[in-house]
Coordinates of C-alpha atoms in Angstrom, one line a residue:
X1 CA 22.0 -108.2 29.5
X2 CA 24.6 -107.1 26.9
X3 CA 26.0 -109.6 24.9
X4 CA 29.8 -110.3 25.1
X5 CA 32.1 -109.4 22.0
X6 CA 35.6 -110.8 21.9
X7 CA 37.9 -109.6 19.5
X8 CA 40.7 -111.9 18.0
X9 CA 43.5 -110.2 16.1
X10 CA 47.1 -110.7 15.3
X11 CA 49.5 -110.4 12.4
X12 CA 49.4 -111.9 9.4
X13 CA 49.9 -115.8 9.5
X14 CA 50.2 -115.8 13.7
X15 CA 47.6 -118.6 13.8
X16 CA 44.3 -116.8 14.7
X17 CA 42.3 -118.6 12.6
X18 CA 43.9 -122.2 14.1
X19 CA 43.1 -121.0 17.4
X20 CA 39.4 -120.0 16.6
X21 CA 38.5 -123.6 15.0
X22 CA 39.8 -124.8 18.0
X23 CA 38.5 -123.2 21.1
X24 CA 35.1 -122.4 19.2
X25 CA 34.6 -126.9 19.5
X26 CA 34.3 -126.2 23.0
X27 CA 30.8 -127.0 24.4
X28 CA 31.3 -123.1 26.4
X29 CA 31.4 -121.6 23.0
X30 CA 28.2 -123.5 21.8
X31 CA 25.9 -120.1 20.7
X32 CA 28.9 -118.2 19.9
X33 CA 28.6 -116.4 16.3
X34 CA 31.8 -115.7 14.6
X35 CA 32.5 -112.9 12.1
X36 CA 35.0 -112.7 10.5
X37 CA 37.1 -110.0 8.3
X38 CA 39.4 -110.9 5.4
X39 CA 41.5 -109.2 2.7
X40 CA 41.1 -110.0 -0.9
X41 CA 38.3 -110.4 -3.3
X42 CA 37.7 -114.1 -2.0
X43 CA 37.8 -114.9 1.9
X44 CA 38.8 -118.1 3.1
X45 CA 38.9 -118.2 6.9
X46 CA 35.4 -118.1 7.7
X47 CA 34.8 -121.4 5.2
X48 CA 37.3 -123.0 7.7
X49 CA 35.5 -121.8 10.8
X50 CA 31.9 -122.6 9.7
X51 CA 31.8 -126.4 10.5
X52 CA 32.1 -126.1 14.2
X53 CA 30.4 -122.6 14.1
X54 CA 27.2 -121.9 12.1
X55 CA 26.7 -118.4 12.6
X56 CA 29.3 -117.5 10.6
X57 CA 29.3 -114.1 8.9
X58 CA 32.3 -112.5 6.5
X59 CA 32.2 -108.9 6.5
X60 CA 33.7 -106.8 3.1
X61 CA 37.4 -107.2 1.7
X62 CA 39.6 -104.5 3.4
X63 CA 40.8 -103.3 6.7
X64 CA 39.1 -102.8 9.5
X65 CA 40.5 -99.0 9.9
X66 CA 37.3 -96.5 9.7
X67 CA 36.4 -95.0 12.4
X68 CA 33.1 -96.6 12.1
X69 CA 32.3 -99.5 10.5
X70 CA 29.3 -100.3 8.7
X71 CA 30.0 -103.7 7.2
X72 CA 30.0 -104.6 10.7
X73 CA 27.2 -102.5 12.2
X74 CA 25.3 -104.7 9.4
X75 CA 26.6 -107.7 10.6
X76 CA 25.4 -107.0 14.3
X77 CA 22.5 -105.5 13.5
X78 CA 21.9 -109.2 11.4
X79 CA 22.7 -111.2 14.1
X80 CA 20.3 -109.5 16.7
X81 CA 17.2 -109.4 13.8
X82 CA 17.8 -113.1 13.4
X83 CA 17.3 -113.6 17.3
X84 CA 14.7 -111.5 17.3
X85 CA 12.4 -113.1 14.6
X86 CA 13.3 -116.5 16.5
X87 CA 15.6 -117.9 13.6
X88 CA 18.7 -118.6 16.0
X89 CA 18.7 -119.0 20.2
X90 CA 20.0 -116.3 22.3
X91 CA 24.0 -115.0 21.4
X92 CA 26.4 -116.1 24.7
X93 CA 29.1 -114.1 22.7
X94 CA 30.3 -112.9 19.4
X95 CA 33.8 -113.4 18.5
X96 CA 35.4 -110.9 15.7
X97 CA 38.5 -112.3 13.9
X98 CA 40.0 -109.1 12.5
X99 CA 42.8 -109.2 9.1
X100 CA 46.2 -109.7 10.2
X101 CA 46.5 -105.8 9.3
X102 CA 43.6 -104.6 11.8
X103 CA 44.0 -101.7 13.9
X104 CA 42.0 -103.3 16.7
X105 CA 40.5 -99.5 17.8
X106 CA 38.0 -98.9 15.4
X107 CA 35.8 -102.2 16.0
X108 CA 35.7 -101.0 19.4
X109 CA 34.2 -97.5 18.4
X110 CA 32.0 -99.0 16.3
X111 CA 30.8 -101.3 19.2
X112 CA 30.7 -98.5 22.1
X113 CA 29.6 -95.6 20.2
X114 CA 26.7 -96.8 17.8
X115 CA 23.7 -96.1 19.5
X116 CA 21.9 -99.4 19.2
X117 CA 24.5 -102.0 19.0
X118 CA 25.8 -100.1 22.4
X119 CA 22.6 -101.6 24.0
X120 CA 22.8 -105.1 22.7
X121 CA 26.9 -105.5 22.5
X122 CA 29.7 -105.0 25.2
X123 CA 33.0 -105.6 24.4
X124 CA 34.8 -108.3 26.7
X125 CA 38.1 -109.2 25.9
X126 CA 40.6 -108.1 23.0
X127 CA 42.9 -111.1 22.2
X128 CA 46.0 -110.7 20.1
X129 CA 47.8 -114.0 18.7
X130 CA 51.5 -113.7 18.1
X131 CA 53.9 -116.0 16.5
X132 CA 56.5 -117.8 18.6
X133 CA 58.6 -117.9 15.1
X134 CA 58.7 -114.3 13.6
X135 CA 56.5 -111.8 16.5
X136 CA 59.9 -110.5 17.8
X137 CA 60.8 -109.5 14.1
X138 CA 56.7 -108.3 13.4
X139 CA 57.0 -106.3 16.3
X140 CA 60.5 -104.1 15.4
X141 CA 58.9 -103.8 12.3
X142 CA 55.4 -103.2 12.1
X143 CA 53.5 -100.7 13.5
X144 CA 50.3 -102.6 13.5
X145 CA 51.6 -105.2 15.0
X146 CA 52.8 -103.4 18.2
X147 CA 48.8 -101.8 18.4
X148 CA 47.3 -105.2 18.0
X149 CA 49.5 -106.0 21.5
X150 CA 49.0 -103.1 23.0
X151 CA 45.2 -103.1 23.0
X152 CA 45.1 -106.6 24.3
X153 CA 43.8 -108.0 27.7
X154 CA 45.1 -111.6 26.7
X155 CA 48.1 -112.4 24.4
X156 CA 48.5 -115.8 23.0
X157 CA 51.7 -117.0 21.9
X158 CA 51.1 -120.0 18.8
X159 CA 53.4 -122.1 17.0
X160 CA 55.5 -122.6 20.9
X161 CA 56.3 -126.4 19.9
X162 CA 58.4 -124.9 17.0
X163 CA 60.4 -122.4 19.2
X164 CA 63.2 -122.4 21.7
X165 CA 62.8 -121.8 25.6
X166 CA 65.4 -118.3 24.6
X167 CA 63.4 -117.6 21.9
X168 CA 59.8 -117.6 23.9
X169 CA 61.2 -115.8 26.6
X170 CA 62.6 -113.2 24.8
X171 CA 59.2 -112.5 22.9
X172 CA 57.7 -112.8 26.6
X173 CA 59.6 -109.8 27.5
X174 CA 59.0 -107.5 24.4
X175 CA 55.5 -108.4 24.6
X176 CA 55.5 -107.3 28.4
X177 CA 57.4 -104.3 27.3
X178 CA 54.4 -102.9 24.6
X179 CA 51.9 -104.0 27.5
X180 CA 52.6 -104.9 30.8
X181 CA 49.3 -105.6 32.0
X182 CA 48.2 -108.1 29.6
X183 CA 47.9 -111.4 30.7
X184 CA 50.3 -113.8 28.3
X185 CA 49.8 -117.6 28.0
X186 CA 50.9 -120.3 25.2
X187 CA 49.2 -122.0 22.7
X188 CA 50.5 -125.1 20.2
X189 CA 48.1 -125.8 17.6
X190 CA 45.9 -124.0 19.5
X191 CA 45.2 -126.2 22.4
X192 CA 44.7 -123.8 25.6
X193 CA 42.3 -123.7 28.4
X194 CA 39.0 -122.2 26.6
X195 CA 37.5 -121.1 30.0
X196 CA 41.1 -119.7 31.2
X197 CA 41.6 -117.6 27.8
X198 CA 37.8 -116.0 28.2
X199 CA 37.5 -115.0 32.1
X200 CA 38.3 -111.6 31.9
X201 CA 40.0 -110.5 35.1
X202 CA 41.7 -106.9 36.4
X203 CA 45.0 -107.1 36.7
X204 CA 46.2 -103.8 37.3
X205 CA 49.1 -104.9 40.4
X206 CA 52.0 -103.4 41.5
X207 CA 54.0 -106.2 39.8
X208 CA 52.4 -104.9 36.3
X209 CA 53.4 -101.8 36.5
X210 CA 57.3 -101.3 35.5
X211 CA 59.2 -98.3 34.8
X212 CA 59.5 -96.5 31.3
X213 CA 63.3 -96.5 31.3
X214 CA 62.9 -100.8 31.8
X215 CA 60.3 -100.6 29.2
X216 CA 61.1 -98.4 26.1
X217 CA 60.5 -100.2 22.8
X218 CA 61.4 -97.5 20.3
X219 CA 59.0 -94.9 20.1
X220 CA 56.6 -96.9 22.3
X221 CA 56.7 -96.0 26.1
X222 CA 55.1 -97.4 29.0
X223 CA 54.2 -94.9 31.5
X224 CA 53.3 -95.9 35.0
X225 CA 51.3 -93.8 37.6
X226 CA 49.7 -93.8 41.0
X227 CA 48.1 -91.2 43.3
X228 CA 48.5 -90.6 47.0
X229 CA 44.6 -90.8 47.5
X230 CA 40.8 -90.9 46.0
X231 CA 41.0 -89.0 42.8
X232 CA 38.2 -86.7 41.5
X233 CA 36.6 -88.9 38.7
X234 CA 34.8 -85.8 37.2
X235 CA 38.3 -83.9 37.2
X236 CA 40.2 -87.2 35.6
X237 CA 37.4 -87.3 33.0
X238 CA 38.2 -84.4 32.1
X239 CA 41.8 -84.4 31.9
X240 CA 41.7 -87.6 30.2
X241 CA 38.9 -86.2 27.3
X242 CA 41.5 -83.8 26.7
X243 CA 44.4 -85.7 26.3
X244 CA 42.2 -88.2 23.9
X245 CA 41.4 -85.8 21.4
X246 CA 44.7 -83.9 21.5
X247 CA 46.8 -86.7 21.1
X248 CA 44.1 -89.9 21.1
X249 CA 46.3 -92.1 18.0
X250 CA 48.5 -92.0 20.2
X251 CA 47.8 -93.4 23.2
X252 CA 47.9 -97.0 22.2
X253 CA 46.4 -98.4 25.2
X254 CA 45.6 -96.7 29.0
X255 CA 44.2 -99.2 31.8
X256 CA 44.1 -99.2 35.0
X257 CA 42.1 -99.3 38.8
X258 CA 41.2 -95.6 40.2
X259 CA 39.9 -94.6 43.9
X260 CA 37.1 -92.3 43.5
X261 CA 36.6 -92.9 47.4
X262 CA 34.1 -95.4 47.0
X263 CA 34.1 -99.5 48.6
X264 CA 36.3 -100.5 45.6
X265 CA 37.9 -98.9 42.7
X266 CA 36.8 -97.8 39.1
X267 CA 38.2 -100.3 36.2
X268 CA 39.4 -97.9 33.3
X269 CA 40.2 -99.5 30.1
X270 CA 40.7 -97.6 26.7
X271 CA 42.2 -98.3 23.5
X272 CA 43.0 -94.9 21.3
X273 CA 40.2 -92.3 21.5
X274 CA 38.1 -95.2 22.5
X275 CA 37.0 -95.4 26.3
X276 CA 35.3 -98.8 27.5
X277 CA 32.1 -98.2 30.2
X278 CA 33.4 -97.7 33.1
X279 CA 32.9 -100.6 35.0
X280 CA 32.8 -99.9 39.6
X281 CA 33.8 -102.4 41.2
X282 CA 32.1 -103.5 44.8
X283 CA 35.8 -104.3 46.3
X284 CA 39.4 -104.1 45.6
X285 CA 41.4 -107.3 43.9
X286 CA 44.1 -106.8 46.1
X287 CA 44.9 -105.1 49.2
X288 CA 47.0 -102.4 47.5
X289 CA 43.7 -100.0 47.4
X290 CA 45.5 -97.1 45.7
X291 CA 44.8 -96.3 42.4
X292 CA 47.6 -97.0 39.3
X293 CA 47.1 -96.7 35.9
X294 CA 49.3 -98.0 32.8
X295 CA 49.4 -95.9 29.7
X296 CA 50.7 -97.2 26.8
X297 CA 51.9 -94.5 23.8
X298 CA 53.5 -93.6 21.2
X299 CA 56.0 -90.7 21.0
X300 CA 54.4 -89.3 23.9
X301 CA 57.6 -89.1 26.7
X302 CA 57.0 -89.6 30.4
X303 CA 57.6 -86.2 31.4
X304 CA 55.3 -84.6 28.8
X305 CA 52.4 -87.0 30.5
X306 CA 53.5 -86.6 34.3
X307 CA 53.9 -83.0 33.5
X308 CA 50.1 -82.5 32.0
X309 CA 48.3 -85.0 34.8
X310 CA 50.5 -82.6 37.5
X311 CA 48.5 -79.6 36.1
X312 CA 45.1 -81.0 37.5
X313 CA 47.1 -81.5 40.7
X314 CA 44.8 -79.6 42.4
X315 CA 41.4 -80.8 40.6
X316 CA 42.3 -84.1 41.1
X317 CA 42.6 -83.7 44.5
X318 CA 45.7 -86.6 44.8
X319 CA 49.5 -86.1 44.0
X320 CA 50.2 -87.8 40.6
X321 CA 53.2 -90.3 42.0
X322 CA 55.6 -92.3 39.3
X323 CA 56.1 -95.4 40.7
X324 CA 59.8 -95.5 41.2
X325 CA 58.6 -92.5 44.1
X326 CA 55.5 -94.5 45.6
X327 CA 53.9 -93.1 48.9
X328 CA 52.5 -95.3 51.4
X329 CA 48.1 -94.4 51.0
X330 CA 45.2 -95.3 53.2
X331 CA 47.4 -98.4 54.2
X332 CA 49.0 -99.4 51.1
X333 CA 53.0 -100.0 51.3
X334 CA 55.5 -98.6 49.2

């Protein structure tokens, strides 16, 4: 069985190291190994993280921003040679603490597309810490800071005891804006539910998915869909292969539940040109059994997405819906 990876990321000084050396004293998080990835000559973090977890490992100064990454293919590939010659017990999970200037995407290639690590890895969760205090102004003004939400399951919201009720909700809602579908909860000095903040869970419901016009930060849109009935997974393969490596940078973030016809519905999750498994499930969360999908991108309009998904119409086999214009199908409600 693959072993978990859960990526931790967030912007500079939004408190992901404080939440690691927290949740990582949890007895859940017991044969967890941690690697971590600094700027500068001379890291720091992982000295802070290695009392409460051993397996600590600090991968090269610089960004984590190839499109492959051999520091940490190395580091992996460590890890699973020390299990295997007996020197540690069996991995429940790794956790990957990225810089606070990590584009989130290319540890996820690494992960998927190497051909061994593919094997032994899967990636689980992405979580993305952002400061109660200065996330609203991070996110207006970095662009790596709106990718780090965007290609989050899970964000946590630190430093709340230092914040007003406005100020959280406000960051609540921009957060929501970048990704609707990402599951938000609050952390002071990092104390949270552990087992809460690593359950990964679909949640892909009609409340999650919101209208662009509601939802335009800048030059990042949120673009809604659904279909009017099973859609041809060969066909959407296709259209969606194209539309990664036309315009894959910038599509931030695209998840989502599809029915290829089957008992329950196929989980797609993708971050950039990078396309998790996908994962069948045997039954539908819900009783909405249509498909909808989120995309999340940059400077890609509604229209122009609507428009290209309508010209595999009839490959597809369903009618690409918005969600403002949602048709009842196979029992589902508008």
């Amino acid at each position: 069985m693959a072993i978990p990876v859960t990526v931790v990321t967030g912007f500079l000084g939004s408190g992901k190291t404080t939440l690691l050396s927290r949740v990582l004293r949890e007895p859940e998080l017991e044969n967890t190994a941690v690697i971590v990835n600094e700027f500068g000559e001379v890291g720091l973090d992982h000295h802070l993280l290695r009392p409460v977890a051993e397996r600590t490992l600090l991968l090269g100064s610089g960004c984590v921003c190839c499109s492959e990454r051999e520091d940490l293919v190395a580091a992996l590939g460590e890890l699973l040679d020390l299990y295997q010659r007996g020197e540690i017990p069996a991995l429940d999970r790794v956790v990957i603490e990225t810089t606070g200037l990590a584009d989130p995407a290319p540890i996820l290639h690494t992960v998927f597309s190497h051909p061994v690590l593919s094997h032994h890895f899967t990636v689980d969760l992405v979580i993305t810490t952002v400061d109660a205090i200065n996330g609203a102004m991070q996110l207006e003004a970095s662009p790596e800071a709106t990718k780090q939400v965007a290609a989050s399951d899970e964000v946590v919201i630190t430093k709340t005891d230092l914040a007003g009720p406005g100020a959280k909700e406000e960051l609540k809602a921009r957060i929501r804006a970048i990704n609707p579908p990402a599951r938000i909860v609050e952390a002071s000095f990092g104390e949270l539910d552990v087992r809460e903040l690593l359950s990964p869970e679909v949640r892909v419901g009609e409340r999650d998915l919101p209208r662009l016009q509601e939802h335009d930060t800048a030059s990042t849109h949120t673009v809604s869909v659904t279909f009017d009935g099973p859609v041809d997974w060969t066909a959407f393969g296709i259209w969606l292969s194209m539309l990664l490596h036309a315009r894959g940078e910038s599509v931030l973030r695209v998840k989502g539940l599809l029915d290829t016809g089957g008992p329950g519905p196929v989980v797609l999750n993708g971050v950039q040109h990078v396309i998790h498994p996908p994962q069948h499930l045997e039954r539908w969360p819900d009783r909405d059994r249509s498909s909808r999908l989120v995309f999340i991108t940059r400077d890609i309009p509604e229209e122009s997405l609507l428009a290209s998904l309508g010209g595999f119409r009839g490959l597809l086999g369903a009618r690409v819906v918005p969600l403002g214009e949602r048709v009842s199908s196979r029992g589902g409600s508008s």
